[in-house]
Amino acid sequence: MTLEAQSVLVTGGAGFIGSNLANQLVEVNDVTVVDDCYLGTPENLSDDVEFVDASVLDDDLPTDVDVVFHLAALSSYAMHEEDPTTGARVNVEGFVNVVEQARQEGCETVVYASTSSIYGSRTDPSPEDMDVHVNTGYEASKLARERYGEYFSNHYDMSMAGMRFFSVYQGYGGAEEHKGEYANVIAQFADDIATGESPVLYGDGTQTRDFTHVSDIVRGLEGAADAQLDGIYNLGTGEAYDFNTVVEMLNDELGTDVEPEYVENPIPDSVYVHDTCADASKIREAIGWEPKIDFEDGIRRVCAQYTDA
């Protein structure tokens, strides 16, 4: 399940997931990163990674590679509601632009980021073959990406693996600090509690997420490329934790007793995803992928930068 001796392009590769992936792959591969530094920073990258400051909408991208990992996206609800046109351009047109340039260069293997948000709110594990719906511009852009992935697969016989991520997390010590309000909630909550500030929870804190450690996501992406998977795959643990429990676990690990602050949810109830949980049996059967980092261990890793100081 490891990629070796390949030339690889990672779009959005200076961001959170992308930099973790690029830094892992560059140990045994030739890795180029494209990022426009809107959500990423080249400071996240190993010196061995070639960094190109460019947009996925540009011409003449460095797509003469064996494998493309397309992770570049405007990745929040707010970004798309503020500017739906730009959201669609980056997430959909940018995807098509990168894949088409790669195809013309002879690349046949693409692994790309989709989202678990299109399952809506579910406490039961969500399988890939269930009906999905879109309620936000972000979800629409990712579902459109999946449909274009299907097009490239069917029309050009490319291996197009769309990965539906479930709440990827890591601490601020792992390429998230620069993102501020757009960082994953675990990193935000941990940093708030460690510095004595109340983490802000929407509603009553009972919403649940299938929190998946970034190192497990990286292994899934790498395995999908190595096996040249085609189609849609979930990457998640199959276990969900509510935000109140997360705050309790962080307090326990940090040796603190910081109470959360509850605020009215700024996202309308009609579109807010209250609960997520993955059914990861498809990728387990395809390549044997299993999450290795349980949530208790993940919390320890997130807090280590504070407890080991």
PDB file of C-alpha atoms in Angstrom, residues 63-288:
ATOM      1  CA  THR A  63       1.291  17.565 -14.823  1.00  0.00           C
ATOM      2  CA  ASP A  64       3.845  15.364 -16.620  1.00  0.00           C
ATOM      3  CA  VAL A  65       3.739  12.828 -13.771  1.00  0.00           C
ATOM      4  CA  ASP A  66       2.749   9.249 -13.018  1.00  0.00           C
ATOM      5  CA  VAL A  67       0.177  10.137 -10.348  1.00  0.00           C
ATOM      6  CA  VAL A  68      -1.905  13.221  -9.495  1.00  0.00           C
ATOM      7  CA  PHE A  69      -3.323  13.767  -6.024  1.00  0.00           C
ATOM      8  CA  HIS A  70      -5.854  16.579  -6.433  1.00  0.00           C
ATOM      9  CA  LEU A  71      -6.553  18.043  -3.011  1.00  0.00           C
ATOM     10  CA  ALA A  72      -6.789  21.749  -3.908  1.00  0.00           C
ATOM     11  CA  ALA A  73     -10.173  23.216  -3.016  1.00  0.00           C
ATOM     12  CA  LEU A  74     -12.034  26.005  -1.350  1.00  0.00           C
ATOM     13  CA  SER A  75     -12.942  23.806   1.566  1.00  0.00           C
ATOM     14  CA  SER A  76     -15.559  25.456   3.729  1.00  0.00           C
ATOM     15  CA  TYR A  77     -19.250  26.288   3.655  1.00  0.00           C
ATOM     16  CA  ALA A  78     -18.541  29.988   4.240  1.00  0.00           C
ATOM     17  CA  MET A  79     -16.108  30.329   1.336  1.00  0.00           C
ATOM     18  CA  HIS A  80     -18.728  29.079  -1.120  1.00  0.00           C
ATOM     19  CA  GLU A  81     -21.654  31.044   0.254  1.00  0.00           C
ATOM     20  CA  GLU A  82     -19.631  34.255   0.118  1.00  0.00           C
ATOM     21  CA  ASP A  83     -18.656  33.663  -3.517  1.00  0.00           C
ATOM     22  CA  PRO A  84     -20.358  30.681  -5.203  1.00  0.00           C
ATOM     23  CA  THR A  85     -18.861  31.452  -8.620  1.00  0.00           C
ATOM     24  CA  THR A  86     -15.285  31.372  -7.402  1.00  0.00           C
ATOM     25  CA  GLY A  87     -16.053  28.260  -5.368  1.00  0.00           C
ATOM     26  CA  ALA A  88     -17.275  26.468  -8.484  1.00  0.00           C
ATOM     27  CA  ARG A  89     -14.356  27.693 -10.574  1.00  0.00           C
ATOM     28  CA  VAL A  90     -11.717  26.479  -8.130  1.00  0.00           C
ATOM     29  CA  ASN A  91     -13.375  23.231  -7.054  1.00  0.00           C
ATOM     30  CA  VAL A  92     -14.878  22.099 -10.366  1.00  0.00           C
ATOM     31  CA  GLU A  93     -13.121  23.918 -13.203  1.00  0.00           C
ATOM     32  CA  GLY A  94      -9.803  23.629 -11.374  1.00  0.00           C
ATOM     33  CA  PHE A  95     -10.287  19.881 -11.049  1.00  0.00           C
ATOM     34  CA  VAL A  96     -11.130  19.440 -14.727  1.00  0.00           C
ATOM     35  CA  ASN A  97      -8.218  21.682 -15.725  1.00  0.00           C
ATOM     36  CA  VAL A  98      -5.664  19.679 -13.734  1.00  0.00           C
ATOM     37  CA  VAL A  99      -6.962  16.257 -14.789  1.00  0.00           C
ATOM     38  CA  GLU A 100      -7.208  17.227 -18.464  1.00  0.00           C
ATOM     39  CA  GLN A 101      -3.657  18.582 -18.489  1.00  0.00           C
ATOM     40  CA  ALA A 102      -2.444  15.413 -16.767  1.00  0.00           C
ATOM     41  CA  ARG A 103      -4.352  13.227 -19.224  1.00  0.00           C
ATOM     42  CA  GLN A 104      -2.769  14.981 -22.177  1.00  0.00           C
ATOM     43  CA  GLU A 105       0.644  14.346 -20.610  1.00  0.00           C
ATOM     44  CA  GLY A 106      -0.145  10.626 -20.367  1.00  0.00           C
ATOM     45  CA  CYS A 107      -1.018  10.377 -16.672  1.00  0.00           C
ATOM     46  CA  GLU A 108      -3.613   7.678 -16.005  1.00  0.00           C
ATOM     47  CA  THR A 109      -3.878   7.703 -12.196  1.00  0.00           C
ATOM     48  CA  VAL A 110      -5.689  10.419 -10.237  1.00  0.00           C
ATOM     49  CA  VAL A 111      -6.746  10.380  -6.591  1.00  0.00           C
ATOM     50  CA  TYR A 112      -8.875  13.328  -5.523  1.00  0.00           C
ATOM     51  CA  ALA A 113     -10.635  14.790  -2.523  1.00  0.00           C
ATOM     52  CA  SER A 114     -14.394  14.650  -2.248  1.00  0.00           C
ATOM     53  CA  THR A 115     -16.370  15.050   0.980  1.00  0.00           C
ATOM     54  CA  SER A 116     -18.521  13.088   3.403  1.00  0.00           C
ATOM     55  CA  SER A 117     -20.768  16.145   3.803  1.00  0.00           C
ATOM     56  CA  ILE A 118     -22.917  15.005   0.886  1.00  0.00           C
ATOM     57  CA  TYR A 119     -24.302  12.187   3.060  1.00  0.00           C
ATOM     58  CA  GLY A 120     -26.040  14.805   5.178  1.00  0.00           C
ATOM     59  CA  SER A 121     -26.668  14.153   8.879  1.00  0.00           C
ATOM     60  CA  ARG A 122     -26.500  10.456   9.762  1.00  0.00           C
ATOM     61  CA  THR A 123     -25.623   8.642  12.954  1.00  0.00           C
ATOM     62  CA  ASP A 124     -25.555   5.296  11.134  1.00  0.00           C
ATOM     63  CA  PRO A 125     -22.441   4.543   9.058  1.00  0.00           C
ATOM     64  CA  SER A 126     -22.826   5.933   5.529  1.00  0.00           C
ATOM     65  CA  PRO A 127     -21.950   3.606   2.618  1.00  0.00           C
ATOM     66  CA  GLU A 128     -20.791   4.975  -0.735  1.00  0.00           C
ATOM     67  CA  ASP A 129     -23.796   3.604  -2.630  1.00  0.00           C
ATOM     68  CA  MET A 130     -26.469   5.436  -0.632  1.00  0.00           C
ATOM     69  CA  ASP A 131     -28.379   8.296  -2.220  1.00  0.00           C
ATOM     70  CA  VAL A 132     -26.697  11.650  -1.668  1.00  0.00           C
ATOM     71  CA  HIS A 133     -27.994  15.187  -1.888  1.00  0.00           C
ATOM     72  CA  VAL A 134     -26.421  18.624  -1.898  1.00  0.00           C
ATOM     73  CA  ASN A 135     -27.520  21.505   0.305  1.00  0.00           C
ATOM     74  CA  THR A 136     -24.512  23.830  -0.023  1.00  0.00           C
ATOM     75  CA  GLY A 137     -22.248  25.172  -2.741  1.00  0.00           C
ATOM     76  CA  TYR A 138     -19.331  23.272  -1.223  1.00  0.00           C
ATOM     77  CA  GLU A 139     -21.194  19.953  -1.439  1.00  0.00           C
ATOM     78  CA  ALA A 140     -22.368  20.723  -4.984  1.00  0.00           C
ATOM     79  CA  SER A 141     -18.799  21.380  -6.096  1.00  0.00           C
ATOM     80  CA  LYS A 142     -17.537  18.101  -4.658  1.00  0.00           C
ATOM     81  CA  LEU A 143     -20.365  16.053  -6.175  1.00  0.00           C
ATOM     82  CA  ALA A 144     -19.679  17.728  -9.526  1.00  0.00           C
ATOM     83  CA  ARG A 145     -16.037  16.729  -9.099  1.00  0.00           C
ATOM     84  CA  GLU A 146     -17.119  13.108  -8.617  1.00  0.00           C
ATOM     85  CA  ARG A 147     -19.206  13.237 -11.790  1.00  0.00           C
ATOM     86  CA  TYR A 148     -16.283  14.614 -13.789  1.00  0.00           C
ATOM     87  CA  GLY A 149     -14.141  11.893 -12.269  1.00  0.00           C
ATOM     88  CA  GLU A 150     -16.642   9.357 -13.593  1.00  0.00           C
ATOM     89  CA  TYR A 151     -16.421  11.013 -17.015  1.00  0.00           C
ATOM     90  CA  PHE A 152     -12.624  10.777 -17.170  1.00  0.00           C
ATOM     91  CA  SER A 153     -12.799   7.165 -16.025  1.00  0.00           C
ATOM     92  CA  ASN A 154     -15.481   6.069 -18.477  1.00  0.00           C
ATOM     93  CA  HIS A 155     -14.413   8.118 -21.486  1.00  0.00           C
ATOM     94  CA  TYR A 156     -10.633   7.945 -21.169  1.00  0.00           C
ATOM     95  CA  ASP A 157     -10.166   4.796 -19.064  1.00  0.00           C
ATOM     96  CA  MET A 158      -8.305   6.685 -16.340  1.00  0.00           C
ATOM     97  CA  SER A 159      -8.116   5.455 -12.745  1.00  0.00           C
ATOM     98  CA  MET A 160     -10.077   8.115 -10.859  1.00  0.00           C
ATOM     99  CA  ALA A 161     -10.397   7.503  -7.118  1.00  0.00           C
ATOM    100  CA  GLY A 162     -12.630   9.995  -5.294  1.00  0.00           C
ATOM    101  CA  MET A 163     -12.029   9.951  -1.547  1.00  0.00           C
ATOM    102  CA  ARG A 164     -14.790  11.107   0.772  1.00  0.00           C
ATOM    103  CA  PHE A 165     -12.940  12.323   3.863  1.00  0.00           C
ATOM    104  CA  PHE A 166     -14.541  12.247   7.308  1.00  0.00           C
ATOM    105  CA  SER A 167     -13.433  15.116   9.616  1.00  0.00           C
ATOM    106  CA  VAL A 168      -9.680  14.948   9.199  1.00  0.00           C
ATOM    107  CA  TYR A 169      -7.742  16.204  12.202  1.00  0.00           C
ATOM    108  CA  GLN A 170      -4.302  16.811  13.666  1.00  0.00           C
ATOM    109  CA  GLY A 171      -2.910  19.353  16.087  1.00  0.00           C
ATOM    110  CA  TYR A 172      -1.645  22.849  15.349  1.00  0.00           C
ATOM    111  CA  GLY A 173       1.826  21.343  15.364  1.00  0.00           C
ATOM    112  CA  GLY A 174       0.990  19.524  12.148  1.00  0.00           C
ATOM    113  CA  ALA A 175       0.442  22.105   9.400  1.00  0.00           C
ATOM    114  CA  GLU A 176      -2.800  23.630  10.676  1.00  0.00           C
ATOM    115  CA  GLU A 177      -1.845  26.664  12.767  1.00  0.00           C
ATOM    116  CA  HIS A 178      -1.645  29.093   9.851  1.00  0.00           C
ATOM    117  CA  LYS A 179      -5.267  28.362   8.869  1.00  0.00           C
ATOM    118  CA  GLY A 180      -6.782  29.945  11.981  1.00  0.00           C
ATOM    119  CA  GLU A 181     -10.578  29.728  11.827  1.00  0.00           C
ATOM    120  CA  TYR A 182     -10.346  27.257   8.927  1.00  0.00           C
ATOM    121  CA  ALA A 183      -8.245  24.756  10.878  1.00  0.00           C
ATOM    122  CA  ASN A 184      -9.856  21.487  11.963  1.00  0.00           C
ATOM    123  CA  VAL A 185     -11.978  21.819  15.110  1.00  0.00           C
ATOM    124  CA  ILE A 186      -9.843  19.403  17.161  1.00  0.00           C
ATOM    125  CA  ALA A 187      -6.777  21.607  16.667  1.00  0.00           C
ATOM    126  CA  GLN A 188      -8.795  24.740  17.449  1.00  0.00           C
ATOM    127  CA  PHE A 189     -10.384  23.256  20.577  1.00  0.00           C
ATOM    128  CA  ALA A 190      -7.039  21.921  21.856  1.00  0.00           C
ATOM    129  CA  ASP A 191      -5.269  25.230  21.379  1.00  0.00           C
ATOM    130  CA  ASP A 192      -8.072  27.156  23.048  1.00  0.00           C
ATOM    131  CA  ILE A 193      -8.140  24.853  26.074  1.00  0.00           C
ATOM    132  CA  ALA A 194      -4.343  24.730  26.382  1.00  0.00           C
ATOM    133  CA  THR A 195      -4.233  28.531  26.492  1.00  0.00           C
ATOM    134  CA  GLY A 196      -7.136  28.818  28.931  1.00  0.00           C
ATOM    135  CA  GLU A 197      -9.731  30.002  26.444  1.00  0.00           C
ATOM    136  CA  SER A 198     -13.179  28.487  26.099  1.00  0.00           C
ATOM    137  CA  PRO A 199     -13.651  26.511  22.893  1.00  0.00           C
ATOM    138  CA  VAL A 200     -16.681  27.744  20.981  1.00  0.00           C
ATOM    139  CA  LEU A 201     -19.282  25.070  20.259  1.00  0.00           C
ATOM    140  CA  TYR A 202     -22.244  25.562  17.954  1.00  0.00           C
ATOM    141  CA  GLY A 203     -25.615  24.758  19.480  1.00  0.00           C
ATOM    142  CA  ASP A 204     -25.503  22.406  22.470  1.00  0.00           C
ATOM    143  CA  GLY A 205     -22.353  20.496  21.495  1.00  0.00           C
ATOM    144  CA  THR A 206     -24.170  17.233  20.795  1.00  0.00           C
ATOM    145  CA  GLN A 207     -23.206  17.137  17.105  1.00  0.00           C
ATOM    146  CA  THR A 208     -21.006  14.150  16.254  1.00  0.00           C
ATOM    147  CA  ARG A 209     -18.148  13.619  13.838  1.00  0.00           C
ATOM    148  CA  ASP A 210     -16.184  10.651  12.601  1.00  0.00           C
ATOM    149  CA  PHE A 211     -12.769  12.109  13.408  1.00  0.00           C
ATOM    150  CA  THR A 212     -10.042  10.557  11.245  1.00  0.00           C
ATOM    151  CA  HIS A 213      -6.366  11.241  11.877  1.00  0.00           C
ATOM    152  CA  VAL A 214      -4.485  12.757   8.957  1.00  0.00           C
ATOM    153  CA  SER A 215      -1.873   9.979   8.970  1.00  0.00           C
ATOM    154  CA  ASP A 216      -4.629   7.443   8.254  1.00  0.00           C
ATOM    155  CA  ILE A 217      -5.981   9.652   5.474  1.00  0.00           C
ATOM    156  CA  VAL A 218      -2.492   9.838   3.940  1.00  0.00           C
ATOM    157  CA  ARG A 219      -2.180   6.041   3.999  1.00  0.00           C
ATOM    158  CA  GLY A 220      -5.566   5.745   2.298  1.00  0.00           C
ATOM    159  CA  LEU A 221      -4.647   8.211  -0.428  1.00  0.00           C
ATOM    160  CA  GLU A 222      -1.311   6.518  -1.045  1.00  0.00           C
ATOM    161  CA  GLY A 223      -2.906   3.077  -1.114  1.00  0.00           C
ATOM    162  CA  ALA A 224      -5.594   4.213  -3.555  1.00  0.00           C
ATOM    163  CA  ALA A 225      -2.939   5.484  -5.965  1.00  0.00           C
ATOM    164  CA  ASP A 226      -0.748   2.419  -5.597  1.00  0.00           C
ATOM    165  CA  ALA A 227      -3.696   0.133  -6.396  1.00  0.00           C
ATOM    166  CA  GLN A 228      -5.009   2.495  -9.098  1.00  0.00           C
ATOM    167  CA  LEU A 229      -8.461   2.407  -7.560  1.00  0.00           C
ATOM    168  CA  ASP A 230     -11.408   3.739  -9.523  1.00  0.00           C
ATOM    169  CA  GLY A 231     -14.678   5.041  -8.130  1.00  0.00           C
ATOM    170  CA  ILE A 232     -15.716   6.550  -4.790  1.00  0.00           C
ATOM    171  CA  TYR A 233     -14.339   5.513  -1.400  1.00  0.00           C
ATOM    172  CA  ASN A 234     -14.938   6.586   2.180  1.00  0.00           C
ATOM    173  CA  LEU A 235     -12.010   7.303   4.479  1.00  0.00           C
ATOM    174  CA  GLY A 236     -13.222   7.269   8.069  1.00  0.00           C
ATOM    175  CA  THR A 237     -13.067   5.264  11.279  1.00  0.00           C
ATOM    176  CA  GLY A 238     -16.686   4.178  11.686  1.00  0.00           C
ATOM    177  CA  GLU A 239     -16.776   5.739  15.173  1.00  0.00           C
ATOM    178  CA  ALA A 240     -18.230   9.120  16.060  1.00  0.00           C
ATOM    179  CA  TYR A 241     -17.721  11.462  19.033  1.00  0.00           C
ATOM    180  CA  ASP A 242     -19.790  14.466  20.041  1.00  0.00           C
ATOM    181  CA  PHE A 243     -18.125  17.833  20.593  1.00  0.00           C
ATOM    182  CA  ASN A 244     -18.874  17.864  24.327  1.00  0.00           C
ATOM    183  CA  THR A 245     -17.008  14.578  24.707  1.00  0.00           C
ATOM    184  CA  VAL A 246     -14.110  15.949  22.659  1.00  0.00           C
ATOM    185  CA  VAL A 247     -13.791  18.899  25.035  1.00  0.00           C
ATOM    186  CA  GLU A 248     -13.844  16.530  28.032  1.00  0.00           C
ATOM    187  CA  MET A 249     -11.146  14.328  26.493  1.00  0.00           C
ATOM    188  CA  LEU A 250      -8.938  17.314  25.704  1.00  0.00           C
ATOM    189  CA  ASN A 251      -9.322  18.655  29.231  1.00  0.00           C
ATOM    190  CA  ASP A 252      -8.406  15.250  30.644  1.00  0.00           C
ATOM    191  CA  GLU A 253      -5.300  14.975  28.472  1.00  0.00           C
ATOM    192  CA  LEU A 254      -4.183  18.551  29.119  1.00  0.00           C
ATOM    193  CA  GLY A 255      -4.942  18.433  32.847  1.00  0.00           C
ATOM    194  CA  THR A 256      -7.251  21.418  32.536  1.00  0.00           C
ATOM    195  CA  ASP A 257     -10.877  22.211  33.341  1.00  0.00           C
ATOM    196  CA  VAL A 258     -11.945  24.725  30.713  1.00  0.00           C
ATOM    197  CA  GLU A 259     -15.670  25.016  30.055  1.00  0.00           C
ATOM    198  CA  PRO A 260     -16.856  25.452  26.450  1.00  0.00           C
ATOM    199  CA  GLU A 261     -18.816  28.458  25.233  1.00  0.00           C
ATOM    200  CA  TYR A 262     -22.047  27.605  23.444  1.00  0.00           C
ATOM    201  CA  VAL A 263     -23.202  29.907  20.660  1.00  0.00           C
ATOM    202  CA  GLU A 264     -26.024  29.892  18.166  1.00  0.00           C
ATOM    203  CA  ASN A 265     -25.065  27.964  15.056  1.00  0.00           C
ATOM    204  CA  PRO A 266     -24.401  30.464  12.229  1.00  0.00           C
ATOM    205  CA  ILE A 267     -25.105  27.740   9.663  1.00  0.00           C
ATOM    206  CA  PRO A 268     -28.829  27.146   9.049  1.00  0.00           C
ATOM    207  CA  ASP A 269     -30.199  23.925  10.556  1.00  0.00           C
ATOM    208  CA  SER A 270     -31.566  22.966   7.140  1.00  0.00           C
ATOM    209  CA  VAL A 271     -28.045  22.607   5.723  1.00  0.00           C
ATOM    210  CA  TYR A 272     -25.882  21.945   8.799  1.00  0.00           C
ATOM    211  CA  VAL A 273     -24.439  18.447   8.955  1.00  0.00           C
ATOM    212  CA  HIS A 274     -25.083  17.469  12.562  1.00  0.00           C
ATOM    213  CA  ASP A 275     -23.722  13.918  12.517  1.00  0.00           C
ATOM    214  CA  THR A 276     -21.294  11.898  10.400  1.00  0.00           C
ATOM    215  CA  CYS A 277     -20.053   8.323  10.501  1.00  0.00           C
ATOM    216  CA  ALA A 278     -18.205   6.336   7.839  1.00  0.00           C
ATOM    217  CA  ASP A 279     -18.770   2.889   6.463  1.00  0.00           C
ATOM    218  CA  ALA A 280     -15.232   2.167   5.260  1.00  0.00           C
ATOM    219  CA  SER A 281     -15.821  -1.454   4.253  1.00  0.00           C
ATOM    220  CA  LYS A 282     -15.369  -0.719   0.523  1.00  0.00           C
ATOM    221  CA  ILE A 283     -11.787   0.511   0.795  1.00  0.00           C
ATOM    222  CA  ARG A 284     -11.057  -2.124   3.426  1.00  0.00           C
ATOM    223  CA  GLU A 285     -12.056  -4.815   0.956  1.00  0.00           C
ATOM    224  CA  ALA A 286     -10.238  -3.107  -1.935  1.00  0.00           C
ATOM    225  CA  ILE A 287      -6.801  -2.537  -0.358  1.00  0.00           C
ATOM    226  CA  GLY A 288      -7.027  -3.640   3.271  1.00  0.00           C
TER     227      GLY A 288
END
